[in-house]
């Protein structure tokens, strides 16, 4: 695991692209609510676009990274902080092992996405 969850945020879940083709047996598509931001987070960190991400509702988590990784935050305006220092959204951010990445309350929007790629898997 690339990180340890210190605080989960208000409603942080793991989401992917959903399950197509099973509605006839009662399984809805589900998956990330904002498919564009979900895919953008993955592409920014070099993941396949359907890789699972963290979907945050209204308030983000606090994560302590256990190893080097690359993250991207997309969707609602939820600014990341690395050890208390503000970082950018909508771009790849290198995170060193031991760094605490925290997020506050969303200023605009309701869902933000955190894409994560461990450094050993980054392209």
PDB file of C-alpha atoms in Angstrom:
ATOM      1  CA  UNK A   1       0.000   0.000   0.000  1.00  0.00           C
ATOM      2  CA  UNK A   2       1.339   3.426  -0.903  1.00  0.00           C
ATOM      3  CA  UNK A   3      -0.375   5.287   1.961  1.00  0.00           C
ATOM      4  CA  UNK A   4      -1.981   4.984   5.379  1.00  0.00           C
ATOM      5  CA  UNK A   5      -5.302   6.723   6.041  1.00  0.00           C
ATOM      6  CA  UNK A   6      -4.980   9.046   9.047  1.00  0.00           C
ATOM      7  CA  UNK A   7      -8.411  10.662   8.626  1.00  0.00           C
ATOM      8  CA  UNK A   8     -10.972   9.427   6.139  1.00  0.00           C
ATOM      9  CA  UNK A   9     -12.645  12.730   5.337  1.00  0.00           C
ATOM     10  CA  UNK A  10     -16.420  13.047   5.262  1.00  0.00           C
ATOM     11  CA  UNK A  11     -17.189  10.375   2.656  1.00  0.00           C
ATOM     12  CA  UNK A  12     -14.119   9.030   0.877  1.00  0.00           C
ATOM     13  CA  UNK A  13     -14.603   5.875  -1.178  1.00  0.00           C
ATOM     14  CA  UNK A  14     -12.627   3.837  -3.670  1.00  0.00           C
ATOM     15  CA  UNK A  15     -14.226   4.124  -7.114  1.00  0.00           C
ATOM     16  CA  UNK A  16     -13.525   2.813 -10.583  1.00  0.00           C
ATOM     17  CA  UNK A  17     -15.285   3.100 -13.949  1.00  0.00           C
ATOM     18  CA  UNK A  18     -18.189   0.903 -12.845  1.00  0.00           C
ATOM     19  CA  UNK A  19     -19.615  -2.348 -14.192  1.00  0.00           C
ATOM     20  CA  UNK A  20     -21.222  -2.169 -17.619  1.00  0.00           C
ATOM     21  CA  UNK A  21     -23.505  -4.867 -18.943  1.00  0.00           C
ATOM     22  CA  UNK A  22     -25.063  -6.200 -15.724  1.00  0.00           C
ATOM     23  CA  UNK A  23     -28.099  -3.944 -15.305  1.00  0.00           C
ATOM     24  CA  UNK A  24     -30.320  -6.735 -16.643  1.00  0.00           C
ATOM     25  CA  UNK A  25     -29.461  -8.767 -13.515  1.00  0.00           C
ATOM     26  CA  UNK A  26     -29.942  -5.849 -11.128  1.00  0.00           C
ATOM     27  CA  UNK A  27     -26.412  -4.472 -10.912  1.00  0.00           C
ATOM     28  CA  UNK A  28     -26.289  -0.756 -11.794  1.00  0.00           C
ATOM     29  CA  UNK A  29     -23.301   0.842 -13.516  1.00  0.00           C
ATOM     30  CA  UNK A  30     -22.174   2.709 -10.367  1.00  0.00           C
ATOM     31  CA  UNK A  31     -18.504   3.786 -10.369  1.00  0.00           C
ATOM     32  CA  UNK A  32     -17.154   7.317 -10.060  1.00  0.00           C
ATOM     33  CA  UNK A  33     -19.785  10.031 -10.199  1.00  0.00           C
ATOM     34  CA  UNK A  34     -17.652  12.391 -12.328  1.00  0.00           C
ATOM     35  CA  UNK A  35     -16.168  10.091 -14.975  1.00  0.00           C
ATOM     36  CA  UNK A  36     -14.167  12.884 -16.629  1.00  0.00           C
ATOM     37  CA  UNK A  37     -12.349  13.898 -13.423  1.00  0.00           C
ATOM     38  CA  UNK A  38     -11.885  10.236 -12.466  1.00  0.00           C
ATOM     39  CA  UNK A  39     -10.137   9.480 -15.753  1.00  0.00           C
ATOM     40  CA  UNK A  40      -8.125  12.724 -15.677  1.00  0.00           C
ATOM     41  CA  UNK A  41      -6.694  11.876 -12.231  1.00  0.00           C
ATOM     42  CA  UNK A  42      -5.484   8.524 -13.554  1.00  0.00           C
ATOM     43  CA  UNK A  43      -4.025   9.867 -16.776  1.00  0.00           C
ATOM     44  CA  UNK A  44      -2.128  12.615 -14.920  1.00  0.00           C
ATOM     45  CA  UNK A  45      -0.293  10.054 -12.757  1.00  0.00           C
ATOM     46  CA  UNK A  46       0.347   7.599 -15.599  1.00  0.00           C
ATOM     47  CA  UNK A  47      -2.235   4.962 -14.620  1.00  0.00           C
ATOM     48  CA  UNK A  48      -4.582   3.200 -16.989  1.00  0.00           C
ATOM     49  CA  UNK A  49      -7.647   5.449 -17.181  1.00  0.00           C
ATOM     50  CA  UNK A  50      -9.901   2.877 -15.445  1.00  0.00           C
ATOM     51  CA  UNK A  51      -7.679   2.361 -12.384  1.00  0.00           C
ATOM     52  CA  UNK A  52      -9.466   2.845  -9.050  1.00  0.00           C
ATOM     53  CA  UNK A  53      -9.109   6.259  -7.368  1.00  0.00           C
ATOM     54  CA  UNK A  54     -10.263   7.878  -4.151  1.00  0.00           C
ATOM     55  CA  UNK A  55     -13.519   9.787  -4.603  1.00  0.00           C
ATOM     56  CA  UNK A  56     -13.994  12.429  -1.887  1.00  0.00           C
ATOM     57  CA  UNK A  57     -17.323  14.046  -1.063  1.00  0.00           C
ATOM     58  CA  UNK A  58     -17.282  17.552   0.444  1.00  0.00           C
ATOM     59  CA  UNK A  59     -14.116  17.050   2.539  1.00  0.00           C
ATOM     60  CA  UNK A  60     -10.951  15.126   1.791  1.00  0.00           C
ATOM     61  CA  UNK A  61      -8.834  12.692   3.813  1.00  0.00           C
ATOM     62  CA  UNK A  62      -5.422  12.936   5.478  1.00  0.00           C
ATOM     63  CA  UNK A  63      -3.010  10.368   4.010  1.00  0.00           C
ATOM     64  CA  UNK A  64       0.490   9.444   5.176  1.00  0.00           C
ATOM     65  CA  UNK A  65       2.510   8.038   2.296  1.00  0.00           C
ATOM     66  CA  UNK A  66       4.499   4.920   3.125  1.00  0.00           C
ATOM     67  CA  UNK A  67       6.555   5.058  -0.070  1.00  0.00           C
ATOM     68  CA  UNK A  68       7.287   7.482  -2.880  1.00  0.00           C
ATOM     69  CA  UNK A  69       4.293   8.076  -5.137  1.00  0.00           C
ATOM     70  CA  UNK A  70       2.759  10.435  -7.648  1.00  0.00           C
ATOM     71  CA  UNK A  71      -0.701  11.862  -7.022  1.00  0.00           C
ATOM     72  CA  UNK A  72      -3.142  14.082  -8.883  1.00  0.00           C
ATOM     73  CA  UNK A  73      -6.227  15.830  -7.502  1.00  0.00           C
ATOM     74  CA  UNK A  74      -9.030  16.613  -9.947  1.00  0.00           C
ATOM     75  CA  UNK A  75     -12.704  17.493  -9.867  1.00  0.00           C
ATOM     76  CA  UNK A  76     -14.072  19.786  -7.162  1.00  0.00           C
ATOM     77  CA  UNK A  77     -11.845  22.528  -5.786  1.00  0.00           C
ATOM     78  CA  UNK A  78     -10.077  20.730  -2.935  1.00  0.00           C
ATOM     79  CA  UNK A  79      -6.504  21.957  -2.564  1.00  0.00           C
ATOM     80  CA  UNK A  80      -3.949  19.404  -1.379  1.00  0.00           C
ATOM     81  CA  UNK A  81      -1.294  20.210   1.219  1.00  0.00           C
ATOM     82  CA  UNK A  82       1.967  18.274   1.523  1.00  0.00           C
ATOM     83  CA  UNK A  83       3.153  18.465   5.141  1.00  0.00           C
ATOM     84  CA  UNK A  84       1.103  21.668   5.414  1.00  0.00           C
ATOM     85  CA  UNK A  85       2.461  23.284   2.234  1.00  0.00           C
ATOM     86  CA  UNK A  86      -0.163  23.994  -0.457  1.00  0.00           C
ATOM     87  CA  UNK A  87       0.179  22.083  -3.729  1.00  0.00           C
ATOM     88  CA  UNK A  88      -1.531  22.386  -7.103  1.00  0.00           C
ATOM     89  CA  UNK A  89      -4.573  20.577  -8.442  1.00  0.00           C
ATOM     90  CA  UNK A  90      -4.952  19.108 -11.925  1.00  0.00           C
ATOM     91  CA  UNK A  91      -1.293  18.139 -12.292  1.00  0.00           C
ATOM     92  CA  UNK A  92       1.007  15.321 -11.214  1.00  0.00           C
ATOM     93  CA  UNK A  93       2.584  15.849  -7.783  1.00  0.00           C
ATOM     94  CA  UNK A  94       5.579  13.835  -6.574  1.00  0.00           C
ATOM     95  CA  UNK A  95       5.138  12.706  -2.960  1.00  0.00           C
ATOM     96  CA  UNK A  96       8.029  11.329  -0.910  1.00  0.00           C
ATOM     97  CA  UNK A  97       7.664   8.543   1.651  1.00  0.00           C
ATOM     98  CA  UNK A  98       6.731   9.974   5.058  1.00  0.00           C
ATOM     99  CA  UNK A  99       4.798  12.913   3.607  1.00  0.00           C
ATOM    100  CA  UNK A 100       1.340  13.658   5.007  1.00  0.00           C
ATOM    101  CA  UNK A 101      -1.043  14.814   2.305  1.00  0.00           C
ATOM    102  CA  UNK A 102      -4.103  16.574   3.690  1.00  0.00           C
ATOM    103  CA  UNK A 103      -7.175  18.175   2.201  1.00  0.00           C
ATOM    104  CA  UNK A 104      -9.700  20.569   3.607  1.00  0.00           C
ATOM    105  CA  UNK A 105     -13.290  21.307   2.775  1.00  0.00           C
ATOM    106  CA  UNK A 106     -14.166  21.707  -0.895  1.00  0.00           C
ATOM    107  CA  UNK A 107     -14.672  25.299  -1.974  1.00  0.00           C
ATOM    108  CA  UNK A 108     -16.441  24.654  -5.288  1.00  0.00           C
ATOM    109  CA  UNK A 109     -18.082  21.373  -6.257  1.00  0.00           C
ATOM    110  CA  UNK A 110     -18.890  18.277  -4.248  1.00  0.00           C
ATOM    111  CA  UNK A 111     -16.669  15.441  -5.564  1.00  0.00           C
ATOM    112  CA  UNK A 112     -12.906  15.411  -5.952  1.00  0.00           C
ATOM    113  CA  UNK A 113     -10.695  12.551  -7.133  1.00  0.00           C
ATOM    114  CA  UNK A 114      -7.250  11.504  -5.930  1.00  0.00           C
ATOM    115  CA  UNK A 115      -5.308   9.376  -8.390  1.00  0.00           C
ATOM    116  CA  UNK A 116      -2.260   7.582  -6.957  1.00  0.00           C
ATOM    117  CA  UNK A 117       0.599   5.794  -8.675  1.00  0.00           C
ATOM    118  CA  UNK A 118       3.404   4.315  -6.622  1.00  0.00           C
ATOM    119  CA  UNK A 119       6.801   5.501  -7.860  1.00  0.00           C
ATOM    120  CA  UNK A 120       7.806   1.988  -8.879  1.00  0.00           C
ATOM    121  CA  UNK A 121       4.831   1.826 -11.254  1.00  0.00           C
ATOM    122  CA  UNK A 122       5.096   5.347 -12.725  1.00  0.00           C
ATOM    123  CA  UNK A 123       5.984   5.680 -16.367  1.00  0.00           C
TER     124      UNK A 123
END
